[in-house]
Amino acid sequence: MNYEALRVPLDYDLRPLAMMLAGRGVPHQISELQGEQVVWVTDETTAQAVQSLHQRMASGEIELTVEPSEAPVRQPSRATTFLPVTLLLLVLSILGAALVTFSTEGMALLTYYQINAVEDGYVLSSAPDQYWRWFTPVFLHYGLMHLVFNGLWTWELGRRIEFKQGSMTLLIFTVVSGVFSNLAQVWYTPGQLFGGMSGVIYAYLGYIVVWQRFRPTPAFSLPKGIVVFMLAWLFICMAGFTEMLGLGSIANAAHLGGLIAGVVLALSGLAVQRLTGR
């Protein structure tokens, strides 16, 4: 359901409209978003038809009543809609954090570089044939705060993309942006271990902001404070303030690379939609 057909207050009874659409075999979904009810449909033509039907029902031209005793129509919201890819990313991030804490051998399978033990510690070496390593560092989280911070933003931003554009879109987007942000970090600081979803999260941010700029939708409507905070945090990290404060080094290239990847992928998606007339 990619098109917003109608938006009404929470106390507005949409059951007559929902029953009418169901009776006519019109695929639709009703969700609660930002304190309002939103009717979603599959395409722009259907959205226009729903708007026309609603106007005719509101004017009394078409009448359908619902008895109080009738069961209400279920209205799933974005918060309760099953979002398998977003949930999978959270679970894998938790498992990655557990590997960092409890299993060096397990962690070594997901790092970009191979970890080879030597007498005085370990050395890192490239693994050119193990392509999964280009992506899997996104699941490695070094510490509880790292995991919680990235988990919250994965849920807040990733679920918006999955809810609006589908699970497959989020999955492909996550893999592509994860690879791009990881390779950016490898290029900028070769020979160093790194990990976390931060690069992908900044890709989510760039993607959502660009889509919202050119194709506004309630699902991508972020409070300005969130965008300002995340961009300010990116600047603070790149300026080196986190290291000055003793918070450790940050994968700045992954953050910036992810942001760029998100913007580019959003512009590409918009261009494809324009070319195909969607």
PDB file of C-alpha atoms in Angstrom:
ATOM      1  CA  MET A   1       0.000   0.000   0.000  1.00  0.00           C
ATOM      2  CA  ASN A   2       2.025   2.953  -1.280  1.00  0.00           C
ATOM      3  CA  TYR A   3      -0.510   5.745  -1.836  1.00  0.00           C
ATOM      4  CA  GLU A   4      -2.264   7.844   0.756  1.00  0.00           C
ATOM      5  CA  ALA A   5      -5.899   8.180  -0.225  1.00  0.00           C
ATOM      6  CA  LEU A   6      -7.453   9.881   2.789  1.00  0.00           C
ATOM      7  CA  ARG A   7      -6.532  11.351   6.151  1.00  0.00           C
ATOM      8  CA  VAL A   8      -9.081  12.026   8.899  1.00  0.00           C
ATOM      9  CA  PRO A   9      -9.083  12.623  12.695  1.00  0.00           C
ATOM     10  CA  LEU A  10      -8.846   9.680  15.082  1.00  0.00           C
ATOM     11  CA  ASP A  11     -12.431  10.088  16.254  1.00  0.00           C
ATOM     12  CA  TYR A  12     -13.804   9.922  12.696  1.00  0.00           C
ATOM     13  CA  ASP A  13     -15.690   6.667  12.035  1.00  0.00           C
ATOM     14  CA  LEU A  14     -14.143   5.064   8.968  1.00  0.00           C
ATOM     15  CA  ARG A  15     -16.037   1.784   9.330  1.00  0.00           C
ATOM     16  CA  PRO A  16     -18.712   2.649   6.724  1.00  0.00           C
ATOM     17  CA  LEU A  17     -16.047   3.573   4.177  1.00  0.00           C
ATOM     18  CA  ALA A  18     -13.994   0.472   4.987  1.00  0.00           C
ATOM     19  CA  MET A  19     -17.049  -1.747   4.558  1.00  0.00           C
ATOM     20  CA  MET A  20     -17.890  -0.094   1.262  1.00  0.00           C
ATOM     21  CA  LEU A  21     -14.335  -0.590  -0.037  1.00  0.00           C
ATOM     22  CA  ALA A  22     -14.314  -4.194   1.132  1.00  0.00           C
ATOM     23  CA  GLY A  23     -17.647  -4.820  -0.562  1.00  0.00           C
ATOM     24  CA  ARG A  24     -16.256  -3.458  -3.818  1.00  0.00           C
ATOM     25  CA  GLY A  25     -13.081  -5.506  -3.531  1.00  0.00           C
ATOM     26  CA  VAL A  26     -10.776  -2.494  -3.197  1.00  0.00           C
ATOM     27  CA  PRO A  27      -7.480  -3.422  -1.463  1.00  0.00           C
ATOM     28  CA  HIS A  28      -6.795  -0.908   1.286  1.00  0.00           C
ATOM     29  CA  GLN A  29      -5.247  -0.458   4.690  1.00  0.00           C
ATOM     30  CA  ILE A  30      -6.109   1.909   7.514  1.00  0.00           C
ATOM     31  CA  SER A  31      -3.388   2.975   9.923  1.00  0.00           C
ATOM     32  CA  GLU A  32      -2.876   5.473  12.693  1.00  0.00           C
ATOM     33  CA  LEU A  33      -0.133   7.959  11.910  1.00  0.00           C
ATOM     34  CA  GLN A  34       0.819  11.137  13.753  1.00  0.00           C
ATOM     35  CA  GLY A  35      -2.495  11.395  15.566  1.00  0.00           C
ATOM     36  CA  GLU A  36      -4.689  10.792  12.499  1.00  0.00           C
ATOM     37  CA  GLN A  37      -6.206   7.898  10.564  1.00  0.00           C
ATOM     38  CA  VAL A  38      -4.763   7.306   7.103  1.00  0.00           C
ATOM     39  CA  VAL A  39      -6.308   5.186   4.339  1.00  0.00           C
ATOM     40  CA  TRP A  40      -3.641   3.604   2.113  1.00  0.00           C
ATOM     41  CA  VAL A  41      -4.245   2.043  -1.326  1.00  0.00           C
ATOM     42  CA  THR A  42      -2.131   0.516  -4.065  1.00  0.00           C
ATOM     43  CA  ASP A  43      -2.094   3.258  -6.711  1.00  0.00           C
ATOM     44  CA  GLU A  44      -2.968   6.862  -7.434  1.00  0.00           C
ATOM     45  CA  THR A  45      -6.084   6.045  -9.477  1.00  0.00           C
ATOM     46  CA  THR A  46      -7.533   4.031  -6.598  1.00  0.00           C
ATOM     47  CA  ALA A  47      -6.673   6.853  -4.201  1.00  0.00           C
ATOM     48  CA  GLN A  48      -8.689   9.300  -6.289  1.00  0.00           C
ATOM     49  CA  ALA A  49     -11.607   6.858  -6.408  1.00  0.00           C
ATOM     50  CA  VAL A  50     -11.538   6.465  -2.610  1.00  0.00           C
ATOM     51  CA  GLN A  51     -11.536  10.231  -2.158  1.00  0.00           C
ATOM     52  CA  SER A  52     -14.523  10.566  -4.491  1.00  0.00           C
ATOM     53  CA  LEU A  53     -16.393   7.767  -2.702  1.00  0.00           C
ATOM     54  CA  HIS A  54     -15.730   9.355   0.671  1.00  0.00           C
ATOM     55  CA  GLN A  55     -17.037  12.709  -0.522  1.00  0.00           C
ATOM     56  CA  ARG A  56     -20.213  11.095  -1.858  1.00  0.00           C
ATOM     57  CA  MET A  57     -20.750   9.260   1.412  1.00  0.00           C
ATOM     58  CA  ALA A  58     -20.096  12.423   3.440  1.00  0.00           C
ATOM     59  CA  SER A  59     -22.614  14.377   1.349  1.00  0.00           C
ATOM     60  CA  GLY A  60     -25.295  11.712   1.828  1.00  0.00           C
ATOM     61  CA  GLU A  61     -25.347  10.679  -1.820  1.00  0.00           C
ATOM     62  CA  ILE A  62     -24.354   7.178  -0.712  1.00  0.00           C
ATOM     63  CA  GLU A  63     -25.510   5.964   2.680  1.00  0.00           C
ATOM     64  CA  LEU A  64     -24.229   3.036   4.688  1.00  0.00           C
ATOM     65  CA  THR A  65     -24.796   2.768   8.401  1.00  0.00           C
ATOM     66  CA  VAL A  66     -23.021   0.589  10.915  1.00  0.00           C
ATOM     67  CA  GLU A  67     -24.824  -0.673  13.981  1.00  0.00           C
ATOM     68  CA  PRO A  68     -23.026  -0.081  17.295  1.00  0.00           C
ATOM     69  CA  SER A  69     -23.109  -3.804  18.029  1.00  0.00           C
ATOM     70  CA  GLU A  70     -21.136  -4.670  14.906  1.00  0.00           C
ATOM     71  CA  ALA A  71     -17.474  -5.539  15.395  1.00  0.00           C
ATOM     72  CA  PRO A  72     -15.160  -2.656  14.454  1.00  0.00           C
ATOM     73  CA  VAL A  73     -12.911  -2.914  11.455  1.00  0.00           C
ATOM     74  CA  ARG A  74      -9.350  -3.688  12.483  1.00  0.00           C
ATOM     75  CA  GLN A  75      -7.078  -0.734  11.832  1.00  0.00           C
ATOM     76  CA  PRO A  76      -3.445  -1.792  11.932  1.00  0.00           C
ATOM     77  CA  SER A  77      -0.899   0.908  12.665  1.00  0.00           C
ATOM     78  CA  ARG A  78       2.729   1.216  11.704  1.00  0.00           C
ATOM     79  CA  ALA A  79       3.661   0.404  15.275  1.00  0.00           C
ATOM     80  CA  THR A  80       1.829  -2.937  15.214  1.00  0.00           C
ATOM     81  CA  THR A  81       2.236  -3.929  11.559  1.00  0.00           C
ATOM     82  CA  PHE A  82       4.575  -6.904  11.191  1.00  0.00           C
ATOM     83  CA  LEU A  83       7.912  -5.585   9.935  1.00  0.00           C
ATOM     84  CA  PRO A  84      10.065  -8.694   9.426  1.00  0.00           C
ATOM     85  CA  VAL A  85      13.207  -7.078   8.000  1.00  0.00           C
ATOM     86  CA  THR A  86      13.372  -4.360  10.662  1.00  0.00           C
ATOM     87  CA  LEU A  87      12.926  -6.967  13.393  1.00  0.00           C
ATOM     88  CA  LEU A  88      15.522  -9.255  11.764  1.00  0.00           C
ATOM     89  CA  LEU A  89      18.073  -6.430  11.707  1.00  0.00           C
ATOM     90  CA  LEU A  90      17.499  -5.802  15.408  1.00  0.00           C
ATOM     91  CA  VAL A  91      17.885  -9.489  16.279  1.00  0.00           C
ATOM     92  CA  LEU A  92      21.079  -9.835  14.216  1.00  0.00           C
ATOM     93  CA  SER A  93      22.498  -6.705  15.843  1.00  0.00           C
ATOM     94  CA  ILE A  94      21.859  -8.196  19.290  1.00  0.00           C
ATOM     95  CA  LEU A  95      23.539 -11.454  18.219  1.00  0.00           C
ATOM     96  CA  GLY A  96      26.465  -9.496  16.772  1.00  0.00           C
ATOM     97  CA  ALA A  97      26.913  -7.634  20.050  1.00  0.00           C
ATOM     98  CA  ALA A  98      26.854 -10.965  21.894  1.00  0.00           C
ATOM     99  CA  LEU A  99      29.603 -12.312  19.637  1.00  0.00           C
ATOM    100  CA  VAL A 100      31.756  -9.271  20.336  1.00  0.00           C
ATOM    101  CA  THR A 101      31.315  -9.846  24.067  1.00  0.00           C
ATOM    102  CA  PHE A 102      31.481 -13.624  24.349  1.00  0.00           C
ATOM    103  CA  SER A 103      33.052 -15.135  21.212  1.00  0.00           C
ATOM    104  CA  THR A 104      36.116 -13.704  19.503  1.00  0.00           C
ATOM    105  CA  GLU A 105      36.048 -16.566  17.016  1.00  0.00           C
ATOM    106  CA  GLY A 106      32.429 -15.848  16.098  1.00  0.00           C
ATOM    107  CA  MET A 107      33.080 -12.136  15.805  1.00  0.00           C
ATOM    108  CA  ALA A 108      36.057 -12.823  13.531  1.00  0.00           C
ATOM    109  CA  LEU A 109      33.720 -14.413  10.979  1.00  0.00           C
ATOM    110  CA  LEU A 110      31.823 -11.125  10.567  1.00  0.00           C
ATOM    111  CA  THR A 111      34.602  -8.523  10.612  1.00  0.00           C
ATOM    112  CA  TYR A 112      35.798  -6.991   7.359  1.00  0.00           C
ATOM    113  CA  TYR A 113      39.346  -8.207   8.012  1.00  0.00           C
ATOM    114  CA  GLN A 114      40.369 -11.689   9.049  1.00  0.00           C
ATOM    115  CA  ILE A 115      41.742 -11.764  12.598  1.00  0.00           C
ATOM    116  CA  ASN A 116      44.879 -13.887  12.855  1.00  0.00           C
ATOM    117  CA  ALA A 117      46.266 -14.676  16.298  1.00  0.00           C
ATOM    118  CA  VAL A 118      50.017 -14.220  16.828  1.00  0.00           C
ATOM    119  CA  GLU A 119      52.232 -14.501  19.879  1.00  0.00           C
ATOM    120  CA  ASP A 120      51.916 -10.863  20.898  1.00  0.00           C
ATOM    121  CA  GLY A 121      48.231 -10.432  20.011  1.00  0.00           C
ATOM    122  CA  TYR A 122      46.663 -10.474  16.558  1.00  0.00           C
ATOM    123  CA  VAL A 123      47.099  -9.136  13.060  1.00  0.00           C
ATOM    124  CA  LEU A 124      44.486  -8.237  10.478  1.00  0.00           C
ATOM    125  CA  SER A 125      44.547  -9.460   6.901  1.00  0.00           C
ATOM    126  CA  SER A 126      42.308  -9.016   3.881  1.00  0.00           C
ATOM    127  CA  ALA A 127      39.951 -11.758   2.779  1.00  0.00           C
ATOM    128  CA  PRO A 128      39.221 -10.901  -0.880  1.00  0.00           C
ATOM    129  CA  ASP A 129      37.148 -14.027  -1.581  1.00  0.00           C
ATOM    130  CA  GLN A 130      34.897 -13.744   1.480  1.00  0.00           C
ATOM    131  CA  TYR A 131      32.429 -11.221   0.121  1.00  0.00           C
ATOM    132  CA  TRP A 132      30.010 -11.442   3.039  1.00  0.00           C
ATOM    133  CA  ARG A 133      32.558  -9.468   5.058  1.00  0.00           C
ATOM    134  CA  TRP A 134      31.752  -6.398   2.962  1.00  0.00           C
ATOM    135  CA  PHE A 135      28.377  -6.262   4.714  1.00  0.00           C
ATOM    136  CA  THR A 136      28.394  -8.223   7.989  1.00  0.00           C
ATOM    137  CA  PRO A 137      30.354  -5.694  10.117  1.00  0.00           C
ATOM    138  CA  VAL A 138      27.070  -3.754  10.394  1.00  0.00           C
ATOM    139  CA  PHE A 139      25.892  -6.302  12.989  1.00  0.00           C
ATOM    140  CA  LEU A 140      28.924  -5.964  15.276  1.00  0.00           C
ATOM    141  CA  HIS A 141      28.282  -3.622  18.200  1.00  0.00           C
ATOM    142  CA  TYR A 142      30.939  -2.774  20.743  1.00  0.00           C
ATOM    143  CA  GLY A 143      29.151  -2.112  24.010  1.00  0.00           C
ATOM    144  CA  LEU A 144      25.608  -1.749  25.294  1.00  0.00           C
ATOM    145  CA  MET A 145      25.227   1.938  24.467  1.00  0.00           C
ATOM    146  CA  HIS A 146      26.428   1.335  20.902  1.00  0.00           C
ATOM    147  CA  LEU A 147      23.813  -1.401  20.502  1.00  0.00           C
ATOM    148  CA  VAL A 148      20.962   0.539  22.116  1.00  0.00           C
ATOM    149  CA  PHE A 149      21.661   3.733  20.176  1.00  0.00           C
ATOM    150  CA  ASN A 150      21.814   1.976  16.822  1.00  0.00           C
ATOM    151  CA  GLY A 151      18.889  -0.292  17.653  1.00  0.00           C
ATOM    152  CA  LEU A 152      16.608   2.635  18.441  1.00  0.00           C
ATOM    153  CA  TRP A 153      17.459   4.424  15.197  1.00  0.00           C
ATOM    154  CA  THR A 154      17.145   1.216  13.170  1.00  0.00           C
ATOM    155  CA  TRP A 155      13.636   0.786  14.557  1.00  0.00           C
ATOM    156  CA  GLU A 156      12.648   4.429  14.142  1.00  0.00           C
ATOM    157  CA  LEU A 157      13.954   4.891  10.581  1.00  0.00           C
ATOM    158  CA  GLY A 158      14.100   1.397   9.103  1.00  0.00           C
ATOM    159  CA  ARG A 159      10.486   0.556   9.901  1.00  0.00           C
ATOM    160  CA  ARG A 160       9.309   3.695   8.071  1.00  0.00           C
ATOM    161  CA  ILE A 161      10.917   2.479   4.849  1.00  0.00           C
ATOM    162  CA  GLU A 162       9.594  -1.057   5.295  1.00  0.00           C
ATOM    163  CA  PHE A 163       6.081   0.166   6.120  1.00  0.00           C
ATOM    164  CA  LYS A 164       5.957   2.534   3.148  1.00  0.00           C
ATOM    165  CA  GLN A 165       7.914   0.694   0.438  1.00  0.00           C
ATOM    166  CA  GLY A 166       7.953  -2.925   1.533  1.00  0.00           C
ATOM    167  CA  SER A 167      10.248  -5.474   3.136  1.00  0.00           C
ATOM    168  CA  MET A 168      12.203  -6.284  -0.024  1.00  0.00           C
ATOM    169  CA  THR A 169      13.020  -2.615  -0.608  1.00  0.00           C
ATOM    170  CA  LEU A 170      14.351  -2.260   2.934  1.00  0.00           C
ATOM    171  CA  LEU A 171      16.365  -5.481   2.653  1.00  0.00           C
ATOM    172  CA  ILE A 172      18.043  -4.532  -0.623  1.00  0.00           C
ATOM    173  CA  PHE A 173      18.586  -0.957   0.510  1.00  0.00           C
ATOM    174  CA  THR A 174      20.192  -2.123   3.773  1.00  0.00           C
ATOM    175  CA  VAL A 175      22.594  -4.473   2.012  1.00  0.00           C
ATOM    176  CA  VAL A 176      23.640  -1.949  -0.632  1.00  0.00           C
ATOM    177  CA  SER A 177      24.084   0.935   1.795  1.00  0.00           C
ATOM    178  CA  GLY A 178      25.827  -1.333   4.309  1.00  0.00           C
ATOM    179  CA  VAL A 179      28.383  -2.457   1.741  1.00  0.00           C
ATOM    180  CA  PHE A 180      28.939   1.108   0.548  1.00  0.00           C
ATOM    181  CA  SER A 181      29.407   2.538   4.059  1.00  0.00           C
ATOM    182  CA  ASN A 182      31.738  -0.311   5.093  1.00  0.00           C
ATOM    183  CA  LEU A 183      33.925   0.080   2.018  1.00  0.00           C
ATOM    184  CA  ALA A 184      34.064   3.830   2.626  1.00  0.00           C
ATOM    185  CA  GLN A 185      35.381   3.157   6.125  1.00  0.00           C
ATOM    186  CA  VAL A 186      37.936   0.632   4.826  1.00  0.00           C
ATOM    187  CA  TRP A 187      39.152   3.165   2.264  1.00  0.00           C
ATOM    188  CA  TYR A 188      39.460   5.934   4.855  1.00  0.00           C
ATOM    189  CA  THR A 189      41.037   3.923   7.689  1.00  0.00           C
ATOM    190  CA  PRO A 190      42.549   0.753   6.221  1.00  0.00           C
ATOM    191  CA  GLY A 191      43.639  -1.954   8.633  1.00  0.00           C
ATOM    192  CA  GLN A 192      41.266  -1.057  11.490  1.00  0.00           C
ATOM    193  CA  LEU A 193      38.377  -3.005  12.961  1.00  0.00           C
ATOM    194  CA  PHE A 194      34.978  -1.324  12.933  1.00  0.00           C
ATOM    195  CA  GLY A 195      31.337  -2.253  13.160  1.00  0.00           C
ATOM    196  CA  GLY A 196      27.775  -1.151  13.769  1.00  0.00           C
ATOM    197  CA  MET A 197      24.620  -0.097  11.951  1.00  0.00           C
ATOM    198  CA  SER A 198      25.476   3.617  12.083  1.00  0.00           C
ATOM    199  CA  GLY A 199      26.425   3.874   8.407  1.00  0.00           C
ATOM    200  CA  VAL A 200      23.186   2.172   7.381  1.00  0.00           C
ATOM    201  CA  ILE A 201      21.207   4.395   9.750  1.00  0.00           C
ATOM    202  CA  TYR A 202      22.600   7.508   8.087  1.00  0.00           C
ATOM    203  CA  ALA A 203      21.667   5.955   4.749  1.00  0.00           C
ATOM    204  CA  TYR A 204      18.101   5.563   6.061  1.00  0.00           C
ATOM    205  CA  LEU A 205      18.136   9.210   7.099  1.00  0.00           C
ATOM    206  CA  GLY A 206      19.337  10.485   3.722  1.00  0.00           C
ATOM    207  CA  TYR A 207      16.874   8.263   1.888  1.00  0.00           C
ATOM    208  CA  ILE A 208      13.887   9.380   3.942  1.00  0.00           C
ATOM    209  CA  VAL A 209      14.753  13.092   3.796  1.00  0.00           C
ATOM    210  CA  VAL A 210      15.150  13.063   0.008  1.00  0.00           C
ATOM    211  CA  TRP A 211      11.945  11.100  -0.569  1.00  0.00           C
ATOM    212  CA  GLN A 212      10.064  13.418   1.753  1.00  0.00           C
ATOM    213  CA  ARG A 213      11.418  16.439  -0.103  1.00  0.00           C
ATOM    214  CA  PHE A 214      10.192  15.321  -3.524  1.00  0.00           C
ATOM    215  CA  ARG A 215       7.377  12.831  -2.723  1.00  0.00           C
ATOM    216  CA  PRO A 216       5.963  13.823   0.692  1.00  0.00           C
ATOM    217  CA  THR A 217       4.229  11.056   2.630  1.00  0.00           C
ATOM    218  CA  PRO A 218       3.190  10.799   6.284  1.00  0.00           C
ATOM    219  CA  ALA A 219       5.312   7.680   6.758  1.00  0.00           C
ATOM    220  CA  PHE A 220       8.490   9.666   5.995  1.00  0.00           C
ATOM    221  CA  SER A 221       7.549  12.762   7.972  1.00  0.00           C
ATOM    222  CA  LEU A 222      10.362  13.198  10.503  1.00  0.00           C
ATOM    223  CA  PRO A 223      10.422  15.911  13.168  1.00  0.00           C
ATOM    224  CA  LYS A 224      12.972  18.526  12.128  1.00  0.00           C
ATOM    225  CA  GLY A 225      14.706  18.060  15.454  1.00  0.00           C
ATOM    226  CA  ILE A 226      15.659  14.487  14.569  1.00  0.00           C
ATOM    227  CA  VAL A 227      17.245  15.492  11.274  1.00  0.00           C
ATOM    228  CA  VAL A 228      19.099  18.404  12.868  1.00  0.00           C
ATOM    229  CA  PHE A 229      20.320  16.227  15.748  1.00  0.00           C
ATOM    230  CA  MET A 230      21.645  13.455  13.498  1.00  0.00           C
ATOM    231  CA  LEU A 231      23.403  15.843  11.138  1.00  0.00           C
ATOM    232  CA  ALA A 232      24.858  17.730  14.105  1.00  0.00           C
ATOM    233  CA  TRP A 233      26.066  14.439  15.594  1.00  0.00           C
ATOM    234  CA  LEU A 234      27.711  13.572  12.279  1.00  0.00           C
ATOM    235  CA  PHE A 235      29.564  16.904  12.338  1.00  0.00           C
ATOM    236  CA  ILE A 236      30.577  16.476  16.004  1.00  0.00           C
ATOM    237  CA  CYS A 237      32.004  13.027  15.293  1.00  0.00           C
ATOM    238  CA  MET A 238      33.845  14.103  12.156  1.00  0.00           C
ATOM    239  CA  ALA A 239      35.332  17.093  14.018  1.00  0.00           C
ATOM    240  CA  GLY A 240      36.888  14.698  16.531  1.00  0.00           C
ATOM    241  CA  PHE A 241      35.012  15.896  19.591  1.00  0.00           C
ATOM    242  CA  THR A 242      34.020  12.358  20.614  1.00  0.00           C
ATOM    243  CA  GLU A 243      37.666  11.327  20.879  1.00  0.00           C
ATOM    244  CA  MET A 244      38.468  14.494  22.852  1.00  0.00           C
ATOM    245  CA  LEU A 245      35.698  13.558  25.295  1.00  0.00           C
ATOM    246  CA  GLY A 246      37.077  10.043  25.697  1.00  0.00           C
ATOM    247  CA  LEU A 247      34.214   8.350  23.860  1.00  0.00           C
ATOM    248  CA  GLY A 248      36.546   6.546  21.491  1.00  0.00           C
ATOM    249  CA  SER A 249      36.958   6.701  17.736  1.00  0.00           C
ATOM    250  CA  ILE A 250      33.903   6.803  15.507  1.00  0.00           C
ATOM    251  CA  ALA A 251      33.545   5.297  12.024  1.00  0.00           C
ATOM    252  CA  ASN A 252      33.035   8.715  10.445  1.00  0.00           C
ATOM    253  CA  ALA A 253      33.638   7.566   6.884  1.00  0.00           C
ATOM    254  CA  ALA A 254      30.942   4.912   7.270  1.00  0.00           C
ATOM    255  CA  HIS A 255      28.503   7.564   8.520  1.00  0.00           C
ATOM    256  CA  LEU A 256      29.218   9.953   5.676  1.00  0.00           C
ATOM    257  CA  GLY A 257      29.360   7.141   3.112  1.00  0.00           C
ATOM    258  CA  GLY A 258      26.012   5.829   4.314  1.00  0.00           C
ATOM    259  CA  LEU A 259      24.425   9.276   4.109  1.00  0.00           C
ATOM    260  CA  ILE A 260      25.688   9.715   0.544  1.00  0.00           C
ATOM    261  CA  ALA A 261      24.477   6.226  -0.397  1.00  0.00           C
ATOM    262  CA  GLY A 262      21.017   6.957   0.983  1.00  0.00           C
ATOM    263  CA  VAL A 263      20.721  10.209  -0.946  1.00  0.00           C
ATOM    264  CA  VAL A 264      21.922   8.606  -4.189  1.00  0.00           C
ATOM    265  CA  LEU A 265      19.585   5.614  -3.850  1.00  0.00           C
ATOM    266  CA  ALA A 266      16.633   7.893  -3.099  1.00  0.00           C
ATOM    267  CA  LEU A 267      17.328  10.061  -6.136  1.00  0.00           C
ATOM    268  CA  SER A 268      17.694   6.919  -8.255  1.00  0.00           C
ATOM    269  CA  GLY A 269      14.365   5.578  -7.021  1.00  0.00           C
ATOM    270  CA  LEU A 270      12.642   8.882  -7.727  1.00  0.00           C
ATOM    271  CA  ALA A 271      14.142   8.959 -11.227  1.00  0.00           C
ATOM    272  CA  VAL A 272      12.895   5.433 -11.937  1.00  0.00           C
ATOM    273  CA  GLN A 273       9.400   6.354 -10.771  1.00  0.00           C
ATOM    274  CA  ARG A 274       9.393   9.419 -12.991  1.00  0.00           C
ATOM    275  CA  LEU A 275      10.551   7.417 -16.018  1.00  0.00           C
ATOM    276  CA  THR A 276       7.965   4.697 -15.442  1.00  0.00           C
ATOM    277  CA  GLY A 277       5.184   7.182 -14.712  1.00  0.00           C
ATOM    278  CA  ARG A 278       4.424   5.756 -11.270  1.00  0.00           C
TER     279      ARG A 278
END
